[in-house]
Amino acid sequence: NVDVIPLAGSSPPAERSESSRCRLPERYVLYVGSRWGYKNFVAFVDAMRPLLQRDPTLAVFCAGGGKFTDRERTLIHVPGGNERYWQADLKEVDLRNVYAQAVAFVFPSLWEGFGLPIVEAFDAGCACVVSEAGSFPEVAGSAAEYFNPSDVESMTAAIERVVFDDDRRTALVKM
């Protein structure tokens, strides 16, 4: 006898709420977790730069990983100021709302054992743009937009296809 225990719940996406415990930018791309080494944050920032320049309403929200370091603040500086990058360490109950309200979740990691944030994003109804490395293609299947994590232009193009194409974003969420 085999019992299957899902890794994440399946409740409906949260709605933006005035009572949210976390102040969120109006329109943002979500990055979750630590930002060092193999997580590929530096390449992610480079990939986001032209998209932030293209759309002055777009921001990046970094959930978890601690406050930005001095090095990260220098790295994320963009025209218009660093207010384009937000960071908050969240309680689990708030994280679901952050996924649900994001334009897209980006997971640029060079490798991961599984990629639980992808499952969390799916559960919240958030479109995913993920690295084609490691287990991600097995986890996300055809329900994500993929990029080469070692190629900043590939990452930019994949994020752009989802962030600026409502039909593509909707299709990914429905898969």
Coordinates of N, CA, C and O in Angstrom, one line a residue:
N1 N 0.8 -1.2 0.0 CA 0.0 0.0 0.0 C 0.9 1.2 0.0 O 1.8 1.4 0.8
V2 N 0.6 2.2 -0.9 CA 1.4 3.4 -1.1 C 0.6 4.6 -0.8 O -0.5 4.7 -1.4
D3 N 1.0 5.5 0.1 CA 0.3 6.7 0.3 C 1.1 7.9 -0.3 O 2.3 7.9 -0.1
V4 N 0.5 8.7 -1.0 CA 1.2 9.9 -1.6 C 0.9 11.1 -0.7 O -0.3 11.4 -0.5
I5 N 1.9 11.8 -0.3 CA 1.8 13.0 0.4 C 2.3 14.2 -0.4 O 3.5 14.2 -0.7
P6 N 1.5 15.1 -0.8 CA 1.9 16.2 -1.7 C 2.9 17.1 -0.9 O 2.8 17.3 0.3
L7 N 3.8 17.7 -1.7 CA 4.8 18.6 -1.1 C 4.2 20.0 -0.8 O 4.8 20.8 -0.1
A8 N 3.1 20.4 -1.5 CA 2.5 21.7 -1.3 C 1.0 21.5 -1.4 O 0.5 20.6 -2.0
G9 N 0.3 22.5 -0.8 CA -1.2 22.5 -0.8 C -1.7 22.8 -2.1 O -1.0 23.1 -3.1
S10 N -3.0 22.9 -2.2 CA -3.7 23.3 -3.4 C -4.9 24.2 -3.2 O -6.0 23.9 -3.6
S11 N -4.7 25.2 -2.5 CA -5.8 26.2 -2.2 C -5.7 27.3 -3.3 O -4.7 27.5 -3.9
P12 N -6.8 28.0 -3.4 CA -6.9 29.0 -4.5 C -5.9 30.2 -4.2 O -5.6 30.4 -3.0
P13 N -5.5 30.9 -5.2 CA -4.5 32.0 -5.0 C -5.1 33.1 -4.1 O -6.3 33.3 -4.2
A14 N -4.3 33.7 -3.4 CA -4.7 34.8 -2.5 C -5.0 36.0 -3.3 O -4.4 36.2 -4.4
E15 N -5.8 36.9 -2.8 CA -6.1 38.2 -3.5 C -5.2 39.2 -2.8 O -4.9 39.1 -1.6
R16 N -4.9 40.3 -3.5 CA -4.1 41.4 -2.9 C -5.0 42.0 -1.8 O -6.2 42.2 -2.0
S17 N -4.5 42.2 -0.7 CA -5.2 42.6 0.5 C -4.6 43.8 1.1 O -3.4 43.9 1.2
E18 N -5.4 44.8 1.5 CA -5.0 46.0 2.2 C -4.4 45.6 3.5 O -3.6 46.3 4.1
S19 N -4.8 44.4 4.0 CA -4.3 44.0 5.4 C -3.1 43.1 5.3 O -2.6 42.6 6.2
S20 N -2.5 43.0 4.1 CA -1.3 42.2 3.9 C -0.2 42.7 4.9 O 0.0 43.9 5.1
R21 N 0.5 41.7 5.5 CA 1.6 42.1 6.4 C 2.8 42.5 5.7 O 3.8 42.9 6.4
C22 N 2.9 42.4 4.4 CA 4.1 42.7 3.7 C 3.7 43.8 2.6 O 2.8 43.5 1.8
R23 N 4.3 44.9 2.6 CA 4.1 45.9 1.6 C 4.7 45.4 0.3 O 5.9 45.1 0.3
L24 N 4.0 45.4 -0.8 CA 4.4 44.9 -2.0 C 4.4 46.0 -3.1 O 3.5 46.8 -3.1
P25 N 5.4 45.9 -4.0 CA 5.3 46.8 -5.2 C 4.1 46.4 -6.0 O 3.6 45.3 -5.9
E26 N 3.6 47.3 -6.8 CA 2.4 47.1 -7.6 C 2.6 46.0 -8.6 O 1.7 45.2 -8.8
R27 N 3.7 46.0 -9.3 CA 4.0 45.1 -10.4 C 5.4 44.6 -10.2 O 6.4 45.4 -10.3
Y28 N 5.6 43.3 -10.0 CA 7.0 42.8 -9.7 C 7.2 41.4 -10.2 O 6.3 40.6 -10.3
V29 N 8.5 41.1 -10.4 CA 9.0 39.8 -10.7 C 9.6 39.3 -9.3 O 10.2 40.1 -8.6
L30 N 9.3 38.1 -9.0 CA 9.6 37.5 -7.7 C 10.9 36.6 -7.8 O 11.0 35.8 -8.7
Y31 N 11.8 36.8 -6.8 CA 13.0 36.0 -6.6 C 12.8 35.5 -5.2 O 12.6 36.3 -4.3
V32 N 13.0 34.2 -4.9 CA 12.8 33.6 -3.6 C 14.1 33.0 -3.1 O 14.7 32.2 -3.8
G33 N 14.5 33.2 -1.9 CA 15.6 32.5 -1.2 C 16.9 33.3 -1.1 O 16.9 34.5 -1.4
S34 N 17.9 32.5 -0.8 CA 19.3 33.1 -0.7 C 19.8 33.6 -2.0 O 19.3 33.2 -3.1
R35 N 20.8 34.5 -2.0 CA 21.2 35.1 -3.2 C 22.7 34.9 -3.5 O 23.3 35.6 -4.3
W36 N 23.3 33.9 -2.9 CA 24.7 33.7 -3.1 C 25.0 32.6 -4.1 O 24.2 31.7 -4.4
G37 N 26.3 32.6 -4.6 CA 26.8 31.5 -5.4 C 25.9 30.9 -6.4 O 25.5 31.6 -7.4
Y38 N 25.7 29.6 -6.3 CA 25.0 28.9 -7.3 C 23.5 29.3 -7.5 O 22.9 28.9 -8.4
K39 N 23.0 30.2 -6.6 CA 21.6 30.7 -6.8 C 21.6 31.7 -8.0 O 20.5 32.0 -8.4
N40 N 22.7 32.1 -8.5 CA 22.8 32.9 -9.7 C 22.2 34.3 -9.7 O 21.7 34.8 -10.7
F41 N 22.2 34.9 -8.5 CA 21.5 36.2 -8.4 C 22.2 37.3 -9.2 O 21.5 38.1 -9.8
V42 N 23.5 37.2 -9.3 CA 24.2 38.3 -10.1 C 23.7 38.2 -11.6 O 23.4 39.3 -12.2
A43 N 23.6 37.0 -12.2 CA 23.1 36.9 -13.5 C 21.7 37.3 -13.6 O 21.3 38.0 -14.6
F44 N 20.9 37.0 -12.6 CA 19.5 37.5 -12.6 C 19.4 39.0 -12.6 O 18.6 39.5 -13.4
V45 N 20.2 39.7 -11.8 CA 20.2 41.1 -11.8 C 20.6 41.7 -13.2 O 19.9 42.6 -13.7
D46 N 21.6 41.1 -13.8 CA 22.0 41.5 -15.1 C 20.9 41.3 -16.2 O 20.7 42.1 -17.0
A47 N 20.2 40.2 -16.0 CA 19.1 39.8 -16.9 C 17.9 40.8 -16.8 O 17.2 41.2 -17.7
M48 N 17.7 41.2 -15.5 CA 16.5 42.1 -15.2 C 16.8 43.6 -15.7 O 15.9 44.3 -15.9
R49 N 18.0 44.0 -15.7 CA 18.4 45.4 -16.0 C 17.7 46.0 -17.2 O 17.0 47.0 -17.1
P50 N 17.7 45.3 -18.4 CA 17.0 45.9 -19.6 C 15.5 45.9 -19.4 O 14.8 46.8 -20.0
L51 N 15.0 44.9 -18.7 CA 13.5 44.9 -18.5 C 13.0 46.0 -17.6 O 12.0 46.6 -17.8
L52 N 13.8 46.3 -16.6 CA 13.5 47.4 -15.7 C 13.6 48.7 -16.4 O 12.8 49.7 -16.1
Q53 N 14.6 48.8 -17.3 CA 14.7 50.1 -18.1 C 13.5 50.2 -19.0 O 13.1 51.3 -19.3
R54 N 13.1 49.1 -19.6 CA 12.0 49.1 -20.5 C 10.7 49.5 -19.9 O 9.8 50.2 -20.5
D55 N 10.4 49.0 -18.6 CA 9.2 49.2 -18.0 C 9.4 49.9 -16.6 O 9.7 49.2 -15.6
P56 N 9.2 51.2 -16.5 CA 9.4 51.9 -15.2 C 8.4 51.5 -14.1 O 8.6 51.8 -12.9
T57 N 7.4 50.7 -14.4 CA 6.4 50.2 -13.4 C 6.9 48.9 -12.8 O 6.3 48.5 -11.8
L58 N 7.8 48.2 -13.4 CA 8.3 46.9 -13.0 C 9.3 47.0 -11.9 O 10.2 47.8 -11.9
A59 N 9.2 46.1 -10.9 CA 10.1 46.0 -9.8 C 10.5 44.6 -9.6 O 10.0 43.7 -10.2
V60 N 11.5 44.3 -8.7 CA 11.9 43.0 -8.3 C 11.7 42.9 -6.8 O 12.1 43.7 -6.0
F61 N 11.0 41.8 -6.4 CA 10.8 41.6 -5.0 C 11.6 40.3 -4.6 O 11.4 39.2 -5.2
C62 N 12.5 40.4 -3.7 CA 13.3 39.3 -3.2 C 12.7 38.9 -1.9 O 12.8 39.6 -0.9
A63 N 12.2 37.7 -1.8 CA 11.6 37.1 -0.6 C 12.6 36.2 0.1 O 13.2 35.3 -0.5
G64 N 13.0 36.6 1.3 CA 14.0 35.8 2.1 C 15.4 36.2 1.7 O 15.6 37.2 1.0
G65 N 16.3 35.5 2.2 CA 17.7 35.7 1.9 C 18.4 36.8 2.8 O 19.6 37.1 2.6
G66 N 17.6 37.5 3.7 CA 18.2 38.5 4.5 C 18.3 39.9 3.7 O 18.1 39.9 2.5
K67 N 18.6 40.9 4.5 CA 18.7 42.2 3.9 C 19.8 42.3 2.8 O 20.7 41.5 2.9
F68 N 19.7 43.2 1.9 CA 20.7 43.3 0.8 C 22.0 43.7 1.5 O 22.0 44.6 2.4
T69 N 23.1 43.1 1.0 CA 24.4 43.5 1.5 C 24.8 44.8 0.7 O 24.2 45.2 -0.3
D70 N 25.9 45.4 1.2 CA 26.5 46.6 0.5 C 26.8 46.2 -1.0 O 26.5 47.0 -1.9
R71 N 27.4 45.0 -1.2 CA 27.7 44.6 -2.6 C 26.5 44.4 -3.4 O 26.4 44.8 -4.6
E72 N 25.4 43.8 -2.8 CA 24.2 43.7 -3.6 C 23.5 45.0 -3.9 O 23.0 45.2 -5.0
R73 N 23.5 46.0 -2.9 CA 23.0 47.3 -3.2 C 23.7 48.0 -4.4 O 23.1 48.6 -5.2
T74 N 25.0 47.8 -4.5 CA 25.7 48.3 -5.6 C 25.3 47.6 -6.9 O 25.1 48.2 -7.9
L75 N 25.2 46.3 -6.8 CA 24.8 45.5 -8.0 C 23.5 45.8 -8.5 O 23.3 45.9 -9.7
I76 N 22.5 46.1 -7.6 CA 21.1 46.3 -8.1 C 20.8 47.7 -8.4 O 19.7 48.0 -8.8
H77 N 21.8 48.6 -8.3 CA 21.5 50.0 -8.6 C 21.0 50.1 -10.1 O 21.7 49.6 -11.0
V78 N 19.9 50.7 -10.3 CA 19.4 50.9 -11.6 C 18.9 52.4 -11.7 O 18.6 53.0 -10.7
P79 N 18.8 52.9 -12.9 CA 18.3 54.3 -13.1 C 16.9 54.3 -12.5 O 16.1 53.4 -12.6
G80 N 16.7 55.3 -11.7 CA 15.4 55.4 -11.0 C 15.6 55.1 -9.5 O 14.7 55.2 -8.7
G81 N 16.8 54.6 -9.2 CA 17.1 54.3 -7.8 C 16.8 52.8 -7.4 O 16.2 52.1 -8.1
N82 N 17.4 52.5 -6.3 CA 17.3 51.1 -5.8 C 15.9 50.7 -5.3 O 15.7 49.6 -5.0
E83 N 14.9 51.7 -5.3 CA 13.6 51.3 -4.9 C 12.9 50.3 -5.9 O 11.9 49.8 -5.7
R84 N 13.6 50.0 -7.0 CA 13.1 49.0 -7.9 C 13.3 47.6 -7.4 O 12.7 46.7 -7.9
Y85 N 14.2 47.5 -6.4 CA 14.4 46.2 -5.8 C 13.9 46.2 -4.3 O 14.3 47.1 -3.6
W86 N 13.1 45.3 -4.0 CA 12.5 45.2 -2.6 C 13.0 43.9 -2.0 O 13.2 42.9 -2.7
Q87 N 13.1 43.9 -0.7 CA 13.5 42.7 0.0 C 12.7 42.6 1.3 O 12.5 43.6 2.0
A88 N 12.2 41.4 1.6 CA 11.6 41.1 2.9 C 11.8 39.7 3.3 O 11.7 38.8 2.4
D89 N 12.1 39.4 4.6 CA 12.0 38.1 5.1 C 10.6 37.8 5.6 O 10.1 38.6 6.4
L90 N 10.0 36.8 5.0 CA 8.6 36.6 5.3 C 8.3 35.4 6.1 O 9.0 34.4 6.1
K91 N 7.1 35.4 6.7 CA 6.6 34.2 7.3 C 5.9 33.4 6.2 O 5.5 33.9 5.2
E92 N 5.9 32.1 6.4 CA 5.3 31.2 5.4 C 3.9 31.6 5.0 O 3.5 31.5 3.8
V93 N 3.1 32.1 5.9 CA 1.7 32.5 5.6 C 1.7 33.7 4.6 O 0.7 33.8 3.8
D94 N 2.7 34.5 4.7 CA 2.7 35.7 3.8 C 3.3 35.3 2.4 O 3.1 36.0 1.4
L95 N 4.2 34.3 2.3 CA 4.9 34.0 1.1 C 3.9 33.6 0.0 O 4.1 34.0 -1.2
R96 N 2.8 32.9 0.3 CA 1.9 32.5 -0.7 C 1.2 33.7 -1.4 O 1.1 33.8 -2.6
N97 N 0.9 34.8 -0.6 CA 0.4 36.0 -1.2 C 1.4 36.7 -2.1 O 1.0 37.2 -3.2
V98 N 2.7 36.6 -1.7 CA 3.7 37.3 -2.5 C 3.8 36.5 -3.9 O 4.0 37.2 -4.9
Y99 N 3.8 35.2 -3.9 CA 3.7 34.4 -5.1 C 2.5 34.8 -6.0 O 2.6 35.1 -7.2
A100 N 1.4 34.8 -5.3 CA 0.1 35.0 -6.0 C 0.0 36.4 -6.7 O -0.6 36.5 -7.8
Q101 N 0.7 37.4 -6.2 CA 0.6 38.7 -6.7 C 1.7 39.1 -7.7 O 1.7 40.1 -8.4
A102 N 2.7 38.2 -7.8 CA 3.8 38.5 -8.7 C 3.4 38.3 -10.2 O 2.5 37.5 -10.5
V103 N 4.0 39.1 -11.0 CA 3.9 39.0 -12.5 C 4.4 37.6 -12.9 O 3.9 36.9 -13.7
A104 N 5.6 37.3 -12.3 CA 6.2 36.0 -12.6 C 7.2 35.7 -11.5 O 7.7 36.6 -10.8
F105 N 7.5 34.4 -11.3 CA 8.5 33.9 -10.4 C 9.7 33.5 -11.2 O 9.5 32.7 -12.2
V106 N 10.9 34.0 -10.9 CA 12.1 33.6 -11.6 C 13.0 32.8 -10.7 O 13.3 33.2 -9.6
F107 N 13.4 31.6 -11.2 CA 14.3 30.7 -10.4 C 15.6 30.5 -11.2 O 15.6 29.6 -12.0
P108 N 16.6 31.3 -11.1 CA 17.8 31.3 -12.0 C 18.9 30.3 -11.5 O 20.0 30.3 -12.1
S109 N 18.7 29.5 -10.5 CA 19.7 28.7 -9.9 C 20.5 27.8 -10.9 O 19.9 27.3 -11.9
L110 N 21.7 27.7 -10.7 CA 22.6 26.8 -11.5 C 22.4 25.3 -11.2 O 22.6 24.5 -12.1
W111 N 21.9 25.0 -10.1 CA 21.5 23.6 -9.7 C 20.7 23.6 -8.4 O 20.9 24.5 -7.6
E112 N 19.9 22.7 -8.2 CA 19.1 22.5 -7.0 C 18.8 21.0 -6.9 O 18.8 20.3 -7.9
G113 N 18.5 20.6 -5.7 CA 18.1 19.2 -5.5 C 16.7 18.9 -6.0 O 16.5 17.8 -6.5
F114 N 15.8 19.8 -5.8 CA 14.4 19.6 -6.3 C 13.8 20.9 -6.8 O 13.4 20.9 -8.0
G115 N 13.7 21.9 -6.1 CA 13.1 23.2 -6.6 C 11.7 23.4 -6.0 O 10.8 23.7 -6.7
L116 N 11.6 23.2 -4.7 CA 10.3 23.4 -4.1 C 9.6 24.8 -4.4 O 8.4 24.9 -4.5
P117 N 10.4 25.9 -4.5 CA 9.7 27.2 -4.8 C 8.9 27.1 -6.1 O 7.9 27.8 -6.3
I118 N 9.3 26.2 -7.1 CA 8.5 26.1 -8.3 C 7.1 25.5 -7.9 O 6.1 26.1 -8.4
V119 N 7.0 24.5 -7.1 CA 5.8 24.0 -6.7 C 5.0 25.0 -5.9 O 3.7 25.1 -6.1
E120 N 5.6 25.8 -5.0 CA 4.9 26.8 -4.3 C 4.3 27.9 -5.3 O 3.2 28.3 -5.1
A121 N 5.1 28.2 -6.3 CA 4.6 29.2 -7.3 C 3.4 28.6 -8.0 O 2.4 29.3 -8.2
F122 N 3.5 27.4 -8.5 CA 2.4 26.7 -9.1 C 1.1 26.8 -8.3 O 0.0 27.1 -8.7
D123 N 1.3 26.4 -7.0 CA 0.2 26.4 -6.1 C -0.5 27.7 -5.9 O -1.7 27.8 -5.7
A124 N 0.3 28.8 -6.0 CA -0.3 30.1 -5.9 C -0.8 30.7 -7.2 O -1.2 31.9 -7.2
G125 N -0.7 30.0 -8.3 CA -1.1 30.5 -9.6 C -0.2 31.5 -10.2 O -0.6 32.4 -10.9
C126 N 1.1 31.3 -9.9 CA 2.1 32.3 -10.4 C 2.9 31.6 -11.6 O 3.3 30.5 -11.5
A127 N 3.0 32.4 -12.7 CA 3.8 31.9 -13.9 C 5.3 31.8 -13.5 O 5.8 32.6 -12.8
C128 N 5.9 30.7 -13.9 CA 7.3 30.4 -13.6 C 8.2 30.6 -14.8 O 7.9 30.1 -15.9
V129 N 9.4 31.2 -14.5 CA 10.5 31.3 -15.5 C 11.7 30.7 -14.8 O 12.1 31.3 -13.8
V130 N 12.1 29.6 -15.3 CA 13.1 28.8 -14.5 C 14.3 28.4 -15.4 O 14.2 28.2 -16.6
S131 N 15.4 28.2 -14.7 CA 16.6 27.6 -15.3 C 16.3 26.2 -15.8 O 15.6 25.5 -15.2
E132 N 17.0 25.9 -16.9 CA 16.8 24.6 -17.5 C 17.8 23.6 -16.8 O 17.9 22.5 -17.3
A133 N 18.4 24.0 -15.7 CA 19.4 23.2 -15.0 C 18.8 22.2 -14.0 O 17.6 22.4 -13.6
G134 N 19.5 21.2 -13.7 CA 19.1 20.2 -12.7 C 17.8 19.6 -12.9 O 17.4 19.2 -14.0
S135 N 17.0 19.5 -11.8 CA 15.7 18.9 -11.8 C 14.6 19.7 -12.3 O 13.4 19.2 -12.4
F136 N 14.8 21.0 -12.6 CA 13.7 21.9 -12.9 C 12.8 21.4 -14.0 O 11.6 21.5 -13.9
P137 N 13.4 20.9 -15.1 CA 12.5 20.5 -16.2 C 11.6 19.3 -15.8 O 10.4 19.2 -16.2
E138 N 12.1 18.5 -14.9 CA 11.2 17.4 -14.4 C 10.1 17.9 -13.4 O 9.0 17.4 -13.4
V139 N 10.5 18.9 -12.6 CA 9.5 19.5 -11.7 C 8.4 20.3 -12.4 O 7.3 20.1 -12.1
A140 N 8.9 21.1 -13.3 CA 7.9 22.1 -14.0 C 7.3 21.6 -15.3 O 6.3 22.0 -15.7
G141 N 8.0 20.6 -15.9 CA 7.4 20.1 -17.2 C 7.2 21.2 -18.2 O 8.0 22.2 -18.3
S142 N 6.1 21.2 -18.9 CA 5.8 22.2 -19.9 C 5.1 23.5 -19.3 O 4.8 24.4 -20.1
A143 N 5.0 23.5 -18.0 CA 4.3 24.6 -17.3 C 5.2 25.8 -16.9 O 4.8 26.6 -16.1
A144 N 6.4 25.9 -17.5 CA 7.3 26.9 -17.2 C 8.0 27.4 -18.4 O 8.1 26.7 -19.4
E145 N 8.5 28.6 -18.4 CA 9.4 29.2 -19.5 C 10.8 28.9 -19.0 O 11.1 29.2 -17.9
Y146 N 11.6 28.4 -19.9 CA 13.0 28.0 -19.5 C 14.1 28.9 -20.1 O 13.8 29.5 -21.2
F147 N 15.2 28.9 -19.5 CA 16.4 29.6 -20.0 C 17.7 28.9 -19.6 O 17.7 28.1 -18.6
N148 N 18.7 29.2 -20.3 CA 20.1 28.7 -19.9 C 20.6 29.6 -18.8 O 20.8 30.8 -19.0
P149 N 20.9 29.1 -17.6 CA 21.3 29.9 -16.5 C 22.6 30.5 -16.6 O 23.0 31.4 -15.9
S150 N 23.4 30.0 -17.6 CA 24.7 30.6 -17.8 C 24.7 31.7 -18.9 O 25.8 32.2 -19.3
D151 N 23.6 32.0 -19.4 CA 23.4 32.9 -20.6 C 22.4 34.0 -20.2 O 21.2 33.8 -20.2
V152 N 23.0 35.2 -19.8 CA 22.1 36.3 -19.3 C 21.1 36.7 -20.4 O 19.9 37.0 -20.1
E153 N 21.5 36.7 -21.7 CA 20.5 37.1 -22.7 C 19.4 36.1 -22.8 O 18.2 36.5 -23.0
S154 N 19.7 34.8 -22.6 CA 18.7 33.8 -22.6 C 17.7 34.0 -21.5 O 16.5 33.9 -21.6
M155 N 18.2 34.4 -20.3 CA 17.4 34.6 -19.1 C 16.5 35.8 -19.4 O 15.3 35.8 -19.1
T156 N 17.1 36.9 -19.9 CA 16.3 38.1 -20.2 C 15.2 37.8 -21.1 O 14.0 38.2 -20.9
A157 N 15.5 37.1 -22.2 CA 14.5 36.8 -23.2 C 13.3 36.0 -22.6 O 12.1 36.2 -22.9
A158 N 13.6 35.0 -21.8 CA 12.6 34.1 -21.2 C 11.7 35.0 -20.2 O 10.5 34.8 -20.2
I159 N 12.4 35.8 -19.4 CA 11.6 36.6 -18.5 C 10.7 37.6 -19.3 O 9.5 37.8 -19.0
E160 N 11.3 38.2 -20.3 CA 10.5 39.1 -21.1 C 9.3 38.4 -21.8 O 8.2 39.0 -21.8
R161 N 9.4 37.2 -22.2 CA 8.3 36.5 -22.9 C 7.2 36.3 -21.9 O 6.0 36.4 -22.3
V162 N 7.4 36.2 -20.7 CA 6.4 36.0 -19.7 C 5.8 37.3 -19.1 O 4.6 37.5 -19.0
V163 N 6.7 38.2 -18.7 CA 6.3 39.4 -18.1 C 5.5 40.3 -19.0 O 4.6 41.0 -18.6
F164 N 5.9 40.4 -20.3 CA 5.3 41.3 -21.3 C 4.3 40.6 -22.2 O 3.8 41.3 -23.1
D165 N 4.0 39.4 -22.0 CA 3.0 38.7 -22.8 C 1.9 38.1 -21.9 O 2.1 37.0 -21.4
D166 N 0.8 38.8 -21.8 CA -0.3 38.3 -20.9 C -0.8 36.9 -21.4 O -1.1 36.1 -20.5
D167 N -0.9 36.7 -22.7 CA -1.4 35.4 -23.1 C -0.4 34.2 -22.7 O -0.9 33.2 -22.3
R168 N 0.9 34.5 -22.9 CA 1.9 33.4 -22.5 C 1.8 33.2 -21.0 O 1.8 32.0 -20.6
R169 N 1.7 34.2 -20.2 CA 1.7 34.1 -18.8 C 0.4 33.3 -18.3 O 0.5 32.4 -17.5
T170 N -0.7 33.7 -18.9 CA -2.0 33.0 -18.6 C -1.9 31.5 -19.0 O -2.3 30.6 -18.3
A171 N -1.3 31.2 -20.2 CA -1.2 29.8 -20.6 C -0.3 29.0 -19.7 O -0.6 27.9 -19.3
L172 N 0.8 29.6 -19.2 CA 1.7 28.9 -18.2 C 0.9 28.6 -16.9 O 1.1 27.5 -16.4
V173 N 0.2 29.5 -16.4 CA -0.6 29.3 -15.2 C -1.6 28.2 -15.4 O -1.9 27.4 -14.4
K174 N -2.2 28.1 -16.5 CA -3.3 27.1 -16.8 C -2.8 25.7 -17.0 O -3.5 24.7 -16.9
M175 N -1.5 25.6 -17.3 CA -0.9 24.2 -17.6 C -0.9 23.3 -16.4 O -0.8 23.5 -15.3

